[in-house]
Coordinates of C-alpha atoms and ligand atoms in Angstrom, one line a residue:
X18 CA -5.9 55.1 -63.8
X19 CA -8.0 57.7 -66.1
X20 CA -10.9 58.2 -64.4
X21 CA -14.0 59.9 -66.6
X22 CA -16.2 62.3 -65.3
X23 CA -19.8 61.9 -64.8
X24 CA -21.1 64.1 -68.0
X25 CA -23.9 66.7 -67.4
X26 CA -26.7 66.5 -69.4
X27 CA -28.5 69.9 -69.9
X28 CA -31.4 69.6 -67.6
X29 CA -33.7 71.2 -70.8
X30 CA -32.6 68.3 -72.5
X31 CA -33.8 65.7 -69.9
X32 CA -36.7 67.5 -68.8
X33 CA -38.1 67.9 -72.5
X34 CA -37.2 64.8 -72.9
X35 CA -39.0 63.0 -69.7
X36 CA -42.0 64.7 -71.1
X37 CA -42.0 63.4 -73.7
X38 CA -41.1 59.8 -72.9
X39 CA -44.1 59.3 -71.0
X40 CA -46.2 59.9 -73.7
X41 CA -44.2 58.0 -76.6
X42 CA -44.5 54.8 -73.6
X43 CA -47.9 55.2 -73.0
X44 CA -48.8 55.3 -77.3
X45 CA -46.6 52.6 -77.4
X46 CA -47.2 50.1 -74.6
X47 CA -43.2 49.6 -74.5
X48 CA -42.7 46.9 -71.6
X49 CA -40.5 47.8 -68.6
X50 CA -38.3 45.9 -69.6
X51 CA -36.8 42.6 -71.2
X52 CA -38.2 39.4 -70.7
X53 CA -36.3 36.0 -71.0
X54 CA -38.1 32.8 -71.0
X55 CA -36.3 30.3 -72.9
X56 CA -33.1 29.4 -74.1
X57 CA -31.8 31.7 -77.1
X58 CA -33.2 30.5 -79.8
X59 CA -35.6 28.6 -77.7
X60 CA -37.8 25.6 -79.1
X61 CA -39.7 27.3 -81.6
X62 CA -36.7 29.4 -82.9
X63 CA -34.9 26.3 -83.8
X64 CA -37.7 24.5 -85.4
X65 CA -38.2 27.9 -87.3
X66 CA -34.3 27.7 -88.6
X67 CA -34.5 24.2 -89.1
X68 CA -37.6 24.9 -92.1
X69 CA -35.6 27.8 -93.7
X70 CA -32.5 26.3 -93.6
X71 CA -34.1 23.2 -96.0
X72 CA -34.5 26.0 -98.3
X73 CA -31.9 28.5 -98.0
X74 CA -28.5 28.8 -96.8
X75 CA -29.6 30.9 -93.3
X76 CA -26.6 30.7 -91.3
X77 CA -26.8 33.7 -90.9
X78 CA -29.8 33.9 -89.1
X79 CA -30.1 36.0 -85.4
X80 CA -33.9 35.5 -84.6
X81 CA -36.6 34.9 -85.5
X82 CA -38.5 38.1 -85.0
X83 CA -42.6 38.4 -84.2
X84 CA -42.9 41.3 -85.3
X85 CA -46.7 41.8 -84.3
X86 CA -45.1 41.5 -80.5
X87 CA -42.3 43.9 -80.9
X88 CA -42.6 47.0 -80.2
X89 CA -40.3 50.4 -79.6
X90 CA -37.7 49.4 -78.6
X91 CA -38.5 46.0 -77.5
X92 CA -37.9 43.1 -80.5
X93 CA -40.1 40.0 -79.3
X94 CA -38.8 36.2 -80.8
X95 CA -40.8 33.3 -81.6
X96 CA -40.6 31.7 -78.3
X97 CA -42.1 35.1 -76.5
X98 CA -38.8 36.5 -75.3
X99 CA -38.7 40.5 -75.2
X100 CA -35.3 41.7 -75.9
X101 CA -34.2 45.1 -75.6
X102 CA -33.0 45.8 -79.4
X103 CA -30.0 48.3 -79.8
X104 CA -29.3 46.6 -83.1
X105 CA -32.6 47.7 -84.7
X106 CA -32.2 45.3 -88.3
X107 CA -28.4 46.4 -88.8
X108 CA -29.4 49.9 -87.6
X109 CA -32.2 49.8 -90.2
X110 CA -34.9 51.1 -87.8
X111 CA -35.5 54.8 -87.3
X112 CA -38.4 54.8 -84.5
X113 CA -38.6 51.3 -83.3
X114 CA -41.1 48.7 -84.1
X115 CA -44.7 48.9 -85.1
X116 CA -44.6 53.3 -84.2
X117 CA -48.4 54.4 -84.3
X118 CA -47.4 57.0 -86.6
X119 CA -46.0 54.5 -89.3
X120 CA -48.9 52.0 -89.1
X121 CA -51.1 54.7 -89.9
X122 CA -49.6 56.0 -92.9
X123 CA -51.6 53.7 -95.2
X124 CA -54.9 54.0 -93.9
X125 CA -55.2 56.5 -96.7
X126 CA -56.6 55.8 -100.0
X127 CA -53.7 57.7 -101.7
X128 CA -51.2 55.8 -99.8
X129 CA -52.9 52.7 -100.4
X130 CA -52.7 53.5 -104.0
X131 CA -48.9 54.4 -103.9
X132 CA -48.3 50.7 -102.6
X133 CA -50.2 49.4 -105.0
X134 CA -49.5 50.9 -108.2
X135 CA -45.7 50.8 -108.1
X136 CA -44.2 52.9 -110.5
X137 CA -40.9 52.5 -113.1
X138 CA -39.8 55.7 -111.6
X139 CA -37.4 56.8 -114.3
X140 CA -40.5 56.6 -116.6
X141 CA -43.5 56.9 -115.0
X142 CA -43.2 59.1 -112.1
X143 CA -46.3 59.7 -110.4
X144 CA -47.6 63.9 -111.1
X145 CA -46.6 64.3 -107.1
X146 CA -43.3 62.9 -107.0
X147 CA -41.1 66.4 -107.9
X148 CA -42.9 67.6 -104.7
X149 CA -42.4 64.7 -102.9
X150 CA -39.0 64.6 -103.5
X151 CA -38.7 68.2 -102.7
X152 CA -40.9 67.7 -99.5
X153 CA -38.9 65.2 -98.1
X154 CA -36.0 64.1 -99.2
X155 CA -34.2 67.5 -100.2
X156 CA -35.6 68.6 -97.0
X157 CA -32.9 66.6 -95.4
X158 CA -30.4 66.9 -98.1
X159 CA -26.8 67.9 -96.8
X160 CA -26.1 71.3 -97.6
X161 CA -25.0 72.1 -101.2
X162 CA -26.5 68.9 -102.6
X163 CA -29.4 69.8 -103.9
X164 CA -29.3 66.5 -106.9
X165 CA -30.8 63.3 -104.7
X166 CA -31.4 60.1 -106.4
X167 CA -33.2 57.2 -104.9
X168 CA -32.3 53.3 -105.0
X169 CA -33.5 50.7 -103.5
X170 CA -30.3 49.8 -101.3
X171 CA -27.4 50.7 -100.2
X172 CA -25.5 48.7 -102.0
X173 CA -26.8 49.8 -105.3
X174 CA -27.1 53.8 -103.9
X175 CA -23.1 53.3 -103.9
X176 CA -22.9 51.7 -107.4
X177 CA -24.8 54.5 -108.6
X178 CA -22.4 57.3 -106.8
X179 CA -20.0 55.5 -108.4
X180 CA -21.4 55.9 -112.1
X181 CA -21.7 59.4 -111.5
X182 CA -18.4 60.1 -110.2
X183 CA -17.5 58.4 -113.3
X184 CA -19.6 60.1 -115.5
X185 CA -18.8 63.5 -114.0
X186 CA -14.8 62.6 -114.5
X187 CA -14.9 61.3 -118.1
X188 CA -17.1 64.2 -119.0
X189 CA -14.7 67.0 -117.4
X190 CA -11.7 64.9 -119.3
X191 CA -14.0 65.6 -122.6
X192 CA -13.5 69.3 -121.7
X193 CA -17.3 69.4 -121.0
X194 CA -18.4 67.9 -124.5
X195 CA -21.3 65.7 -123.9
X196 CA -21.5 63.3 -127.4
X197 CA -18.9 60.2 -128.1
X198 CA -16.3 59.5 -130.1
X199 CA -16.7 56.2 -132.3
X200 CA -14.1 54.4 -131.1
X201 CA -15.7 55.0 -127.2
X202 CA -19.0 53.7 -129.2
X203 CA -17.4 50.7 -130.3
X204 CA -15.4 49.6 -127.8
X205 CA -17.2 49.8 -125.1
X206 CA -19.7 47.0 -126.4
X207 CA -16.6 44.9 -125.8
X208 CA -15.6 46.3 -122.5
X209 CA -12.4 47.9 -123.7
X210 CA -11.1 51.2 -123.2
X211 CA -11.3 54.3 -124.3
X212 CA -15.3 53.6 -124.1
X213 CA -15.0 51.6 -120.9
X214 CA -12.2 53.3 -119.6
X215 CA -9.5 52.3 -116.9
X216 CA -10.7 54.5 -114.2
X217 CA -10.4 53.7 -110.1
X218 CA -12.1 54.7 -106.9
X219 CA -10.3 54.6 -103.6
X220 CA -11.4 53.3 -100.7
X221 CA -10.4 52.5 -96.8
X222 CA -8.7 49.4 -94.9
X223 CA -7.9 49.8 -91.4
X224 CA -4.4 48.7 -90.1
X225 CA -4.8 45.4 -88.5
X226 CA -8.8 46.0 -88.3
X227 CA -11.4 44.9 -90.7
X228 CA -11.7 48.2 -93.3
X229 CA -14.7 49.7 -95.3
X230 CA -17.9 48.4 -95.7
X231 CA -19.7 49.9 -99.2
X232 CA -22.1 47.1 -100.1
X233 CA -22.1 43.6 -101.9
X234 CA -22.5 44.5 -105.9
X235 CA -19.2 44.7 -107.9
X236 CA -18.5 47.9 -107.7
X237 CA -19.5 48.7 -104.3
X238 CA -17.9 45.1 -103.1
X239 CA -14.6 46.0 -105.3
X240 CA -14.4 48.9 -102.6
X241 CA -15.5 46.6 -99.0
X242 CA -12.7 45.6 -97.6
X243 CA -14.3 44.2 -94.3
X244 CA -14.5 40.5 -94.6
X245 CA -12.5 38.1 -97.4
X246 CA -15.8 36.0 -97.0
X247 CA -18.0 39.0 -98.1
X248 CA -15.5 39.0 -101.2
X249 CA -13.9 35.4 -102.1
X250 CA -15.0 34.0 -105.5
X251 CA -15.7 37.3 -107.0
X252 CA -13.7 38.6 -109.9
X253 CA -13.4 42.3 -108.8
X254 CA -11.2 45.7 -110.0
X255 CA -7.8 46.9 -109.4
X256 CA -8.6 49.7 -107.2
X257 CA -6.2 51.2 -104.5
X258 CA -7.0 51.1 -100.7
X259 CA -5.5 53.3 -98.2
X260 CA -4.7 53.3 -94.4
X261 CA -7.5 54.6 -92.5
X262 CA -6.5 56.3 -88.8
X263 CA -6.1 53.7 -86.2
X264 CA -7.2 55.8 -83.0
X265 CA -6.6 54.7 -79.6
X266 CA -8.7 56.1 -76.8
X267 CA -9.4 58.5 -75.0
X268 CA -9.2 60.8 -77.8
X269 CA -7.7 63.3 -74.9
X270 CA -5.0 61.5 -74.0
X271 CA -3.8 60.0 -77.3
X272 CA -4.2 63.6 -79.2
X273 CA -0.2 63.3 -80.7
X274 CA -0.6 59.7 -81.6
X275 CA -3.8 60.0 -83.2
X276 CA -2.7 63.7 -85.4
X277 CA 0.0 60.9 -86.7
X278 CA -2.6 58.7 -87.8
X279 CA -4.3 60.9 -90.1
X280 CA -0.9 62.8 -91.3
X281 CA 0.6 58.7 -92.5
X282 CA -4.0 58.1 -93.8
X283 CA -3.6 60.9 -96.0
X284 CA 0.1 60.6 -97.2
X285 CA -0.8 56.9 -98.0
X286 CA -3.8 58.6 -99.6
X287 CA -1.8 61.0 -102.1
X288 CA 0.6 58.3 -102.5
X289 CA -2.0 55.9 -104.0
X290 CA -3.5 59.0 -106.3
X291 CA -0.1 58.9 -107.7
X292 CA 0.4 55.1 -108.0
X293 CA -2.9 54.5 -109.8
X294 CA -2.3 57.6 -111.8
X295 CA 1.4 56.0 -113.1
X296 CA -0.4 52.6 -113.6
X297 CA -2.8 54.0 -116.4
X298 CA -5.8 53.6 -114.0
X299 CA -6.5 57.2 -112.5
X300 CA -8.5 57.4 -109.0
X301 CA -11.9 59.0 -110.5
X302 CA -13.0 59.3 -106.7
X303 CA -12.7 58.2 -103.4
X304 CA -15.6 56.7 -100.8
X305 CA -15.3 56.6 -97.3
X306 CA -17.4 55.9 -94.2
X307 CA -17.7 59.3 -91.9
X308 CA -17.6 56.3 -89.3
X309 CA -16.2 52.9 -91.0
X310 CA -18.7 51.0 -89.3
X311 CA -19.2 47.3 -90.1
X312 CA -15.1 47.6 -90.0
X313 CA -15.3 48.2 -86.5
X314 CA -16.4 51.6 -85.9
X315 CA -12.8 53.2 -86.9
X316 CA -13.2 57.3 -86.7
X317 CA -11.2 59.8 -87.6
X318 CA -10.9 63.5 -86.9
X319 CA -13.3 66.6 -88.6
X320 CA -9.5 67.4 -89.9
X321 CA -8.9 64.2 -91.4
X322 CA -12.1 64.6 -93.7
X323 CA -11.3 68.7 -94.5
X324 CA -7.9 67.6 -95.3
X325 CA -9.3 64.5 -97.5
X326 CA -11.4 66.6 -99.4
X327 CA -9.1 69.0 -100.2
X328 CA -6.8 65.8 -101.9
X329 CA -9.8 64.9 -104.1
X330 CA -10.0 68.7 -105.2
X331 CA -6.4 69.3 -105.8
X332 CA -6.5 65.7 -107.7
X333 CA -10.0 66.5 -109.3
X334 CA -11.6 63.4 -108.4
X335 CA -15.2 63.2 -106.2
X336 CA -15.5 62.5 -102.7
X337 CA -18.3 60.5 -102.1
X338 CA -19.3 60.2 -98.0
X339 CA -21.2 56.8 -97.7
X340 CA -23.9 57.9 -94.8
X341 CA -25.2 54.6 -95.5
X342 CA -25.3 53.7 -91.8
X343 CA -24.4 56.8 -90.1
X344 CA -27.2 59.1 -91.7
X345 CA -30.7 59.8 -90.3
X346 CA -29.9 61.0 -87.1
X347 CA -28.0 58.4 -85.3
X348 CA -24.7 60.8 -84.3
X349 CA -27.0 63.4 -82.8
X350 CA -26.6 65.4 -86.4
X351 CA -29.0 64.6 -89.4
X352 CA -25.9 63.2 -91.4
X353 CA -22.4 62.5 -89.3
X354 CA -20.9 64.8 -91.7
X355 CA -22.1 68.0 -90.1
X356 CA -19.8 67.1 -87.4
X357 CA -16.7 67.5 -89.5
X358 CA -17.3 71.1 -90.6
X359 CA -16.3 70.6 -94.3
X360 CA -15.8 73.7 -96.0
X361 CA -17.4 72.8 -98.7
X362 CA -20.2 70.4 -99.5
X363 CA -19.1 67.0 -100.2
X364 CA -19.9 65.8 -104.1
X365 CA -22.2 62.7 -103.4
X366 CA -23.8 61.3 -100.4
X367 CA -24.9 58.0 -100.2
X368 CA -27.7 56.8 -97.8
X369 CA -30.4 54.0 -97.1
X370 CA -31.2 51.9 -94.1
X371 CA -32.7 54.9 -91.5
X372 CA -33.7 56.8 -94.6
X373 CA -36.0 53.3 -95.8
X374 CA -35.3 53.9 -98.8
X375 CA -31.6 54.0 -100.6
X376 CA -30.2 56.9 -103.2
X377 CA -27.9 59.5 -103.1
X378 CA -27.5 63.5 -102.8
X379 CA -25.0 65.0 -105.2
X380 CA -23.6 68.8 -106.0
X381 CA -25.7 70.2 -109.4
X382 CA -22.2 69.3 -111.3
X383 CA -23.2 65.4 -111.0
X384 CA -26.4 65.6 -112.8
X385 CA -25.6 63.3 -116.2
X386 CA -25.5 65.2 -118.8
X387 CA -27.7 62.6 -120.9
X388 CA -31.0 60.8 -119.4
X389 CA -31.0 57.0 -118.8
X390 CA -27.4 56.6 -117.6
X391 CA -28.2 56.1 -113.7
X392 CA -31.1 54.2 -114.1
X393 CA -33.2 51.2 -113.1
X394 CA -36.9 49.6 -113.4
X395 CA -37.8 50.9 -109.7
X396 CA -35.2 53.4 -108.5
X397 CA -36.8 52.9 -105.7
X398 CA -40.3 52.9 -104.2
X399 CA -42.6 56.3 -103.5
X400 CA -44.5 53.8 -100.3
X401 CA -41.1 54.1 -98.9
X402 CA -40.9 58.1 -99.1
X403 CA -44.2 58.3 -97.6
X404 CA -43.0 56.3 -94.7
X405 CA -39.8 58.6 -94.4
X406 CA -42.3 61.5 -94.6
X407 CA -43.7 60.3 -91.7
X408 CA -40.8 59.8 -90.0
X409 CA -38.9 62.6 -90.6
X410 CA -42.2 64.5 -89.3
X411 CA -41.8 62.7 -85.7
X412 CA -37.7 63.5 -85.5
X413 CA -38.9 67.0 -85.6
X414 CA -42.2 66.7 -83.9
X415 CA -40.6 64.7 -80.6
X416 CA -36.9 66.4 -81.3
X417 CA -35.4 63.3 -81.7
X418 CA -32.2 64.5 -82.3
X419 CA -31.5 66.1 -79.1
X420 CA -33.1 62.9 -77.4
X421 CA -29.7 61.1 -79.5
X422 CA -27.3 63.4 -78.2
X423 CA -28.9 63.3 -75.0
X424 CA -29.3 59.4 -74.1
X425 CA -25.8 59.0 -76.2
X426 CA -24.3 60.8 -73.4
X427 CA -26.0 58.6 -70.5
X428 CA -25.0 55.7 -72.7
X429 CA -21.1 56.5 -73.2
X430 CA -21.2 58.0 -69.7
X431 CA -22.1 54.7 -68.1
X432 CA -19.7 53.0 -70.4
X433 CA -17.0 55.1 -69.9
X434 CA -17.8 53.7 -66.1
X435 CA -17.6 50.0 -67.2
X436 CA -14.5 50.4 -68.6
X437 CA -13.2 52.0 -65.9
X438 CA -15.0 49.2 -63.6
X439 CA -14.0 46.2 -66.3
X440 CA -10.6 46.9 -67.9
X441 CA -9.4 43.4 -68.5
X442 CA -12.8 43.2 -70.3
X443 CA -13.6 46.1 -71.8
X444 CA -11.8 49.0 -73.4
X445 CA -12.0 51.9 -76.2
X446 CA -15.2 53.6 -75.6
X447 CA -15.8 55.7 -78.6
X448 CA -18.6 57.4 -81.4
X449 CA -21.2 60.3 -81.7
X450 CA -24.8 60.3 -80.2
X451 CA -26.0 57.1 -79.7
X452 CA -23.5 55.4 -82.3
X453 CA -21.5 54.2 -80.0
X454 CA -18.9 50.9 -79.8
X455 CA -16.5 49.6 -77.3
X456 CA -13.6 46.9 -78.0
X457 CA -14.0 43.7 -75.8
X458 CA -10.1 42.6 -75.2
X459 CA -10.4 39.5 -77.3
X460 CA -12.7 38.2 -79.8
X461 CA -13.4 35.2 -77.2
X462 CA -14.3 37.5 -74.3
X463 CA -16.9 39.5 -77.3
X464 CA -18.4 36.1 -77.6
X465 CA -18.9 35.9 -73.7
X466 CA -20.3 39.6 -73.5
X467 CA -23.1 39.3 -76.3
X468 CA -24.2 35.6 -75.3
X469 CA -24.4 37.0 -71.4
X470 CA -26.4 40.5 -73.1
X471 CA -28.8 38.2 -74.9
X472 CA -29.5 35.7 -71.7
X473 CA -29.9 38.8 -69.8
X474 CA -32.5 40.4 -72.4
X475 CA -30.2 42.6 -74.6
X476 CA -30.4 42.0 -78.2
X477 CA -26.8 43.6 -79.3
X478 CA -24.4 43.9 -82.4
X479 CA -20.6 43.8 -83.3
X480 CA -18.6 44.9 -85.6
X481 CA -15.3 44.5 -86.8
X482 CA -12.8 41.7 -84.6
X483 CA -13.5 43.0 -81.2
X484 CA -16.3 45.6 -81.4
X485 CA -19.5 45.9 -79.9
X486 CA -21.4 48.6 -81.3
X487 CA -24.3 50.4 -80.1
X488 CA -27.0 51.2 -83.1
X489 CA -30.9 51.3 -81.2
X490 CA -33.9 53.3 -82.9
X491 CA -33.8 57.2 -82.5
X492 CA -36.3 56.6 -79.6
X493 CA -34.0 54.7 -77.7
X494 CA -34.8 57.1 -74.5
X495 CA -32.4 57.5 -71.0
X496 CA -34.7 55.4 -69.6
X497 CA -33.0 52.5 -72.0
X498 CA -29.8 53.8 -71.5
X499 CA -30.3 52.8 -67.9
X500 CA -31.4 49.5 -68.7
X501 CA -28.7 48.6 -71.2
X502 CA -26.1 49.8 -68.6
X503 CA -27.5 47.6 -65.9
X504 CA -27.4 44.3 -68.3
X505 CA -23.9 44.8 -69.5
X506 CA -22.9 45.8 -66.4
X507 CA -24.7 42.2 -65.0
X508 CA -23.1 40.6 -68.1
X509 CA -19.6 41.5 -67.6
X510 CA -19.5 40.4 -63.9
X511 CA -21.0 36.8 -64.9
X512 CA -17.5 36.5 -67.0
X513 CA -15.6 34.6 -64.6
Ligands
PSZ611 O1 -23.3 41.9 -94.1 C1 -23.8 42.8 -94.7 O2 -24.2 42.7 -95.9 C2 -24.1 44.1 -94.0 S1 -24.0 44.2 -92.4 C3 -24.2 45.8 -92.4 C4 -24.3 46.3 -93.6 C5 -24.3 45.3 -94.6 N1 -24.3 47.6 -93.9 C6 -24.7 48.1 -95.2 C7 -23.9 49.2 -95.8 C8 -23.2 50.1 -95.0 O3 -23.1 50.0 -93.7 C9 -22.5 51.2 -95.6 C10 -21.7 52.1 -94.8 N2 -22.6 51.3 -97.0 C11 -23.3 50.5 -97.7 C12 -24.0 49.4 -97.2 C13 -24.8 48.5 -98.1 O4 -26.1 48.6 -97.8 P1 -27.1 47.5 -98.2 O5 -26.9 46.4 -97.2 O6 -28.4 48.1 -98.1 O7 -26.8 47.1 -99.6

């Protein structure tokens, strides 16, 4: 059987690291470890869910969080458990819970007052906002984007790529002329074409797997092709979908298979530009996950994306990289991206969750040519860039990328040991950094791991039919790796 080797981490790595981690435990007061008292959800819990749900549907519903008692990387529930959180609020959570550095950020009065005094950014930006921008978020920005736009979710950062993939299209079509015609005038007040024109953007499905996830607003949802719940009812668009790669792992050994997978994505891709293009409704652009990650963290190759964005060029549509859940750090690399070395820089980049607060990065071509086109009340909040200021200080300040790349490779280490220890289990260890997933071998036997990981103190998330997928805070240290390990390893040996 394949047996992995026990991967070396740079001893700089863990000793600047170790360093460090005493520190960041000592600020923090992080418990050793978990702590399970009740029943999950315990008394409390249920009395909690039983209030909400007599006013909302709340199904949905994991815990109910005490979030004055969580802390790092320790979420605390309202009967005083202490789990271990590598789900972090849907991978929401850059530095854990209640981080010094972010409770202090509004003990100023200027941050106070940037809280208070929200502004109708389109409008009214406040006289330090071009700098802010500047100082933060285009300090991240991928290279080549140097447009960035900011939402308030994801969901609506994607809507927005969308309008001005759309806008960029229809205005190259024009030859570059920026005024109307008025028929377009006219008949877009009806929603008719030419002024709402038949236009398309492409997006993923995985073969047998759940596919993209891009958000739950019309557009965006007329692209997610995870769940039929997420999309039944809805009156949606005629937009293709192609094939995404369908690895199997190890990467190493499958190499021939897996090359196949992308050559039949991207034929399936060129096939649908071609398709939509004879049906009157031209693909305008295409979104994709760098990791399609709610569909079951599905990858493909740094030659599958080169190769994708070379279609879009030849086809003159945008690419648009949704780094809604893969950017901020959690691959080891600012945005997952950087790992494909794309020779050029992708047209938009979506982002939000890590990043606190949602937009997108674009090339200078996707400016609109005309104001008030991607626009909202909000666009999103400048208390939320102050908090990203903060945190984008500590990623550099504690080198919290290189603390990703090296607990990911504890973490996949020791599950690249599980499997091997737990094949009729658990299988497929796969992702970047600390974004990591594994396939359980059944959708019943993924029921039996996470309700053993939360009895044992591990507060975990899946994704797609089979997946469990790894997505803790950017502090989530070697020393967590180690406990993680230890409960799943405790977990899978309780499965009779
Ligand atoms: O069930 C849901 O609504 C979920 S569970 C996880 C997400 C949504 N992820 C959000 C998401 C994403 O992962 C990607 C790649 N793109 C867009 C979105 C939408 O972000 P929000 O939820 O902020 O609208």
């Amino acid at each position: 059987m394949f047996r992995v080797k026990k991967t070396k981490i740079p001893t700089v790595i863990l000793k600047d690291f170790q360093k460090f981690a005493s520190g960041y435990t000592k600020v923090h007061k992080e418990p050793d470890g978990p702590c399970v008292k009740t029943e999950i959800p315990g008394p409390k819990s249920k009395a909690l869910f039983k209030e909400l749900s007599d006013i909302q549907q709340c199904g949905s519903v994991n815990l109910f969080t005490d979030y004055e008692k969580s802390v790092g990387n320790y979420i605390a529930d309202a009967d005083g458990n202490i789990l271990l959180d590598t789900y972090t609020q849907i991978s929401s959570l850059p530095l854990g819970y209640n981080h010094p550095e972010l409770l202090n950020t509004f003990s100023n009065d200027s941050n106070i007052r940037a809280l208070v005094n929200r502004p109708a950014l389109g409008v009214f930006p406040g006289i330090d906002w071009p700098q802010k921008l500047r100082d933060v978020l285009l300090s991240v920005a991928p290279k080549g984007c140097n447009q960035v736009m900011t939402m308030m979710c994801g969901a609506c950062s994607v809507e927005s790529a969308f309008k001005a993939a759309f806008i960029w299209y229809c205005t190259n079509k024009r030859g570059g002329k920026t005024t109307f015609s008025d028929e377009e005038l006219k008949s877009v007040m009806d929603n008719k074409a030419p002024g709402a024109p038949k236009l398309a953007i492409m997006s993923f499905k995985a073969p047998l797997l759940q596919g993209a996830f891009h958000g739950r607003t019309f557009g965006a949802l007329a692209t997610t092709r995870s769940k039929p719940i997420h999309k039944l009812d809805f009156p949606s668009f005629d937009w293709p979908c192609a094939i995404f790669p369908h690895y199997k792992y190890p990467l190493e050994e499958h190499k021939r298979e897996n090359e196949e997978q992308d050559k039949k994505s991207l034929a399936h891709v060129c096939e649908l530009f071609e398709k939509w293009e004879k049906k009157g409704i031209p693909v305008a652009g295409v979104i994709v996950e760098p990791i399609q990650s709610e569909g079951g963290d599905n990858h493909a190759s740094p030659e599958f994306f080169q190769q994708l964005q070379a279609i879009c060029a030849s086809k003159c549509a945008a690419l648009i990289l949704d780094e809604v859940q893969t950017g901020c750090g959690p691959t080891g690399k600012m945005w997952c991206h950087e790992h494909f070395n794309l020779p050029s820089p992708p047209d938009l980049v979506t982002f939000s969750k890590k990043m606190l607060t949602g937009g997108y990065y674009a090339r200078p071509e996707f400016k609109p040519p005309q104001a008030y086109r991607i626009f909202n009340t909000w666009m999103g909040d400048p208390s939320k860039l102050i908090l990203l200021e903060q945190v984008l200080k500590v990623i550099k300040t504690e080198k919290l990328l290189d603390l990703v790349q090296c607990t990911g490779k504890v973490l996949k280490c020791g599950l690249h040991e599980l499997e091997c220890e737990f094949p009729d289990k658990i299988n497929s260890v796969r992702g970047r950094g600390t974004f990591l997933a594994f396939d359980a071998t059944s959708p019943e036997m993924r029921d039996k791991i996470m309700g053993n990981l939360k009895k044992n103190g591990v507060l975990g998330g899946v994704c797609g039919t089979t997946s469990v997928r790894l997505r803790p805070a950017l502090t989530f240290a070697p020393k967590h790796a180690e406990i993680f390990l230890d409960i799943l390893k405790k977990s899978l040996q309780q499965i009779k």
